[in-house]
């Protein structure tokens, strides 16, 4: 489980190399900035919304539009789905690559929607196509071990608190800060 340690003097967060927790903002219950080589960047967001929030088909086509791709048919959207686990429950991941409509730069979106307890949970990484491709295994590990109970109150509505204890590294994954302090290179298992 990915765990973002609450900021305490002398205590380092347990995030993958290049991932930084950022203030969650309006609808987000968790938010991360991902920094890659050469100034390449990606953004990770976790957003729970009540109900079905438009459904998979409409959202996948909205994401396709964000990277300059035309809408896909329902059959095409079904074929795009890659099985993943979010918090031990089945979900689908959509990997969408294209061009940023405003900058023309190559952009990629990894996104998953999981309906649970009357909420649609959106998990999305968007940014530089190469960086997002490189970070895909880390993003999938994050999905697999995400703990929704750590970021939402009992009412099921999003919490406004910062992403304190929202997940922890997968079993066997080295603590990034410990590896760096020992002079080692962090791994992306």
Short mmCIF file of C-alpha atoms in Angstrom, two decimals:
data_model
loop_
_atom_site.label_atom_id
_atom_site.label_comp_id
_atom_site.label_asym_id
_atom_site.label_seq_id
_atom_site.Cartn_x
_atom_site.Cartn_y
_atom_site.Cartn_z
CA UNK A 1 0.00 0.00 0.00
CA UNK A 2 1.38 3.40 -0.90
CA UNK A 3 1.65 5.50 2.22
CA UNK A 4 2.32 9.20 2.05
CA UNK A 5 3.74 10.04 5.45
CA UNK A 6 2.35 13.14 7.14
CA UNK A 7 4.98 15.85 7.08
CA UNK A 8 6.86 15.75 10.35
CA UNK A 9 10.29 17.24 11.10
CA UNK A 10 12.95 14.65 10.32
CA UNK A 11 10.50 12.22 8.69
CA UNK A 12 10.59 11.67 4.92
CA UNK A 13 7.75 10.60 2.70
CA UNK A 14 7.68 7.12 1.22
CA UNK A 15 6.93 8.02 -2.40
CA UNK A 16 8.44 6.68 -5.62
CA UNK A 17 11.33 8.66 -7.06
CA UNK A 18 10.04 11.77 -8.79
CA UNK A 19 6.60 11.71 -7.11
CA UNK A 20 5.74 14.65 -4.84
CA UNK A 21 2.49 15.00 -2.89
CA UNK A 22 0.78 18.27 -3.77
CA UNK A 23 -2.24 19.97 -2.20
CA UNK A 24 -5.30 18.03 -3.38
CA UNK A 25 -7.37 21.04 -4.46
CA UNK A 26 -11.06 21.29 -5.23
CA UNK A 27 -12.38 17.80 -5.97
CA UNK A 28 -9.18 15.81 -5.48
CA UNK A 29 -8.61 13.75 -2.36
CA UNK A 30 -5.02 13.03 -3.44
CA UNK A 31 -2.70 14.75 -5.88
CA UNK A 32 0.89 14.16 -6.98
CA UNK A 33 3.33 15.87 -9.29
CA UNK A 34 5.66 13.50 -11.13
CA UNK A 35 8.98 14.91 -12.30
CA UNK A 36 10.96 13.11 -14.99
CA UNK A 37 14.23 13.66 -16.81
CA UNK A 38 14.63 16.80 -18.88
CA UNK A 39 11.86 18.67 -17.08
CA UNK A 40 9.16 16.26 -18.23
CA UNK A 41 6.12 16.24 -15.96
CA UNK A 42 2.96 14.33 -15.20
CA UNK A 43 0.06 14.87 -12.81
CA UNK A 44 -1.69 12.18 -10.75
CA UNK A 45 -5.14 12.79 -9.33
CA UNK A 46 -7.65 10.83 -7.27
CA UNK A 47 -11.20 12.16 -7.42
CA UNK A 48 -14.31 10.49 -5.95
CA UNK A 49 -17.66 11.68 -7.33
CA UNK A 50 -21.17 10.61 -6.29
CA UNK A 51 -23.01 8.17 -8.54
CA UNK A 52 -21.69 6.92 -11.88
CA UNK A 53 -20.26 10.36 -12.87
CA UNK A 54 -21.11 9.96 -16.56
CA UNK A 55 -19.93 6.38 -16.92
CA UNK A 56 -16.89 4.80 -18.53
CA UNK A 57 -17.81 5.37 -22.19
CA UNK A 58 -18.36 9.14 -21.85
CA UNK A 59 -15.27 9.63 -19.70
CA UNK A 60 -12.94 7.64 -21.97
CA UNK A 61 -14.11 9.72 -24.92
CA UNK A 62 -13.61 12.93 -22.91
CA UNK A 63 -10.02 11.83 -22.17
CA UNK A 64 -9.50 10.96 -25.84
CA UNK A 65 -10.60 14.49 -26.72
CA UNK A 66 -8.07 15.90 -24.25
CA UNK A 67 -5.25 14.32 -26.28
CA UNK A 68 -6.69 15.23 -29.68
CA UNK A 69 -8.21 11.84 -30.55
CA UNK A 70 -11.68 11.33 -32.03
CA UNK A 71 -14.39 9.58 -29.99
CA UNK A 72 -14.31 5.78 -29.91
CA UNK A 73 -17.28 3.46 -30.22
CA UNK A 74 -18.53 1.50 -27.21
CA UNK A 75 -16.91 -1.66 -28.65
CA UNK A 76 -13.59 0.14 -29.13
CA UNK A 77 -13.70 1.44 -25.54
CA UNK A 78 -14.35 -2.09 -24.26
CA UNK A 79 -11.33 -3.38 -26.23
CA UNK A 80 -9.10 -0.63 -24.77
CA UNK A 81 -9.77 -1.73 -21.19
CA UNK A 82 -6.81 -3.35 -19.41
CA UNK A 83 -7.68 -5.27 -16.23
CA UNK A 84 -6.17 -3.86 -13.02
CA UNK A 85 -6.85 -4.09 -9.31
CA UNK A 86 -7.71 -1.07 -7.19
CA UNK A 87 -7.66 -1.79 -3.47
CA UNK A 88 -7.99 -5.49 -4.19
CA UNK A 89 -11.07 -5.02 -6.39
CA UNK A 90 -11.21 -5.43 -10.19
CA UNK A 91 -11.18 -2.35 -12.41
CA UNK A 92 -10.14 -1.34 -15.92
CA UNK A 93 -7.26 0.91 -16.96
CA UNK A 94 -7.38 3.03 -20.10
CA UNK A 95 -4.09 4.03 -21.73
CA UNK A 96 -4.67 6.89 -24.17
CA UNK A 97 -1.87 8.58 -26.14
CA UNK A 98 -2.09 11.56 -28.45
CA UNK A 99 -1.17 15.24 -28.59
CA UNK A 100 -1.98 18.01 -26.14
CA UNK A 101 -4.60 20.09 -27.95
CA UNK A 102 -3.09 23.41 -26.86
CA UNK A 103 0.68 22.73 -27.01
CA UNK A 104 0.87 20.02 -29.69
CA UNK A 105 3.26 18.03 -27.45
CA UNK A 106 2.89 14.24 -27.13
CA UNK A 107 0.69 13.48 -24.15
CA UNK A 108 -0.56 10.30 -22.53
CA UNK A 109 -3.34 9.59 -20.06
CA UNK A 110 -3.61 6.55 -17.80
CA UNK A 111 -7.04 6.49 -16.19
CA UNK A 112 -9.28 4.16 -14.27
CA UNK A 113 -12.75 4.48 -12.83
CA UNK A 114 -13.94 2.26 -10.01
CA UNK A 115 -17.49 2.37 -8.70
CA UNK A 116 -17.66 1.62 -5.01
CA UNK A 117 -20.11 2.50 -2.23
CA UNK A 118 -22.18 4.81 -4.45
CA UNK A 119 -19.10 6.72 -5.62
CA UNK A 120 -17.15 6.76 -8.88
CA UNK A 121 -13.44 6.91 -8.04
CA UNK A 122 -11.31 8.46 -10.79
CA UNK A 123 -7.57 7.70 -10.84
CA UNK A 124 -5.69 9.56 -13.54
CA UNK A 125 -2.11 10.22 -14.60
CA UNK A 126 -1.63 12.69 -17.41
CA UNK A 127 1.44 14.34 -18.87
CA UNK A 128 4.42 13.84 -21.13
CA UNK A 129 3.85 10.64 -23.13
CA UNK A 130 7.28 9.14 -22.44
CA UNK A 131 7.21 9.88 -18.73
CA UNK A 132 3.69 8.49 -18.30
CA UNK A 133 4.72 5.32 -20.18
CA UNK A 134 7.76 4.94 -17.89
CA UNK A 135 5.64 5.50 -14.77
CA UNK A 136 2.85 3.10 -15.80
CA UNK A 137 4.07 0.20 -13.58
CA UNK A 138 4.35 2.57 -10.60
CA UNK A 139 0.87 3.94 -11.29
CA UNK A 140 -0.57 0.41 -11.48
CA UNK A 141 1.12 -0.48 -8.17
CA UNK A 142 -0.41 2.68 -6.67
CA UNK A 143 -3.88 1.62 -7.90
CA UNK A 144 -3.47 -1.90 -6.57
CA UNK A 145 -2.74 -0.76 -3.05
CA UNK A 146 -4.72 2.49 -2.78
CA UNK A 147 -6.68 2.76 0.48
CA UNK A 148 -9.84 4.82 -0.07
CA UNK A 149 -10.78 4.59 3.59
CA UNK A 150 -7.72 6.68 4.47
CA UNK A 151 -8.90 9.65 2.39
CA UNK A 152 -12.66 9.72 2.84
CA UNK A 153 -14.81 10.15 5.92
CA UNK A 154 -17.54 7.65 6.83
CA UNK A 155 -20.11 9.74 4.92
CA UNK A 156 -18.45 8.72 1.63
CA UNK A 157 -17.93 12.31 0.51
CA UNK A 158 -14.44 13.56 -0.26
CA UNK A 159 -12.33 14.76 2.62
CA UNK A 160 -10.68 18.16 2.43
CA UNK A 161 -7.65 17.07 4.42
CA UNK A 162 -4.27 16.74 2.70
CA UNK A 163 -3.20 13.34 1.39
CA UNK A 164 -1.74 12.20 4.69
CA UNK A 165 -1.96 8.45 5.16
CA UNK A 166 -3.36 7.45 1.80
CA UNK A 167 -1.33 4.46 0.81
CA UNK A 168 2.03 2.73 1.33
CA UNK A 169 4.70 1.16 -0.84
CA UNK A 170 4.04 -2.38 -2.09
CA UNK A 171 5.57 -5.20 -0.04
CA UNK A 172 9.25 -5.55 -0.85
CA UNK A 173 9.53 -2.07 -2.38
CA UNK A 174 12.44 -0.20 -0.81
CA UNK A 175 11.82 3.04 1.06
CA UNK A 176 12.99 5.66 -1.45
CA UNK A 177 14.44 8.00 1.19
CA UNK A 178 16.36 5.14 2.88
CA UNK A 179 17.82 3.98 -0.45
CA UNK A 180 18.97 7.47 -1.32
CA UNK A 181 20.44 8.09 2.14
CA UNK A 182 22.47 4.90 1.77
CA UNK A 183 23.80 6.13 -1.57
CA UNK A 184 21.81 3.61 -3.55
CA UNK A 185 19.57 4.17 -6.52
CA UNK A 186 15.82 3.93 -5.97
CA UNK A 187 14.17 1.11 -7.85
CA UNK A 188 10.88 1.07 -9.72
CA UNK A 189 9.76 -2.47 -9.18
#
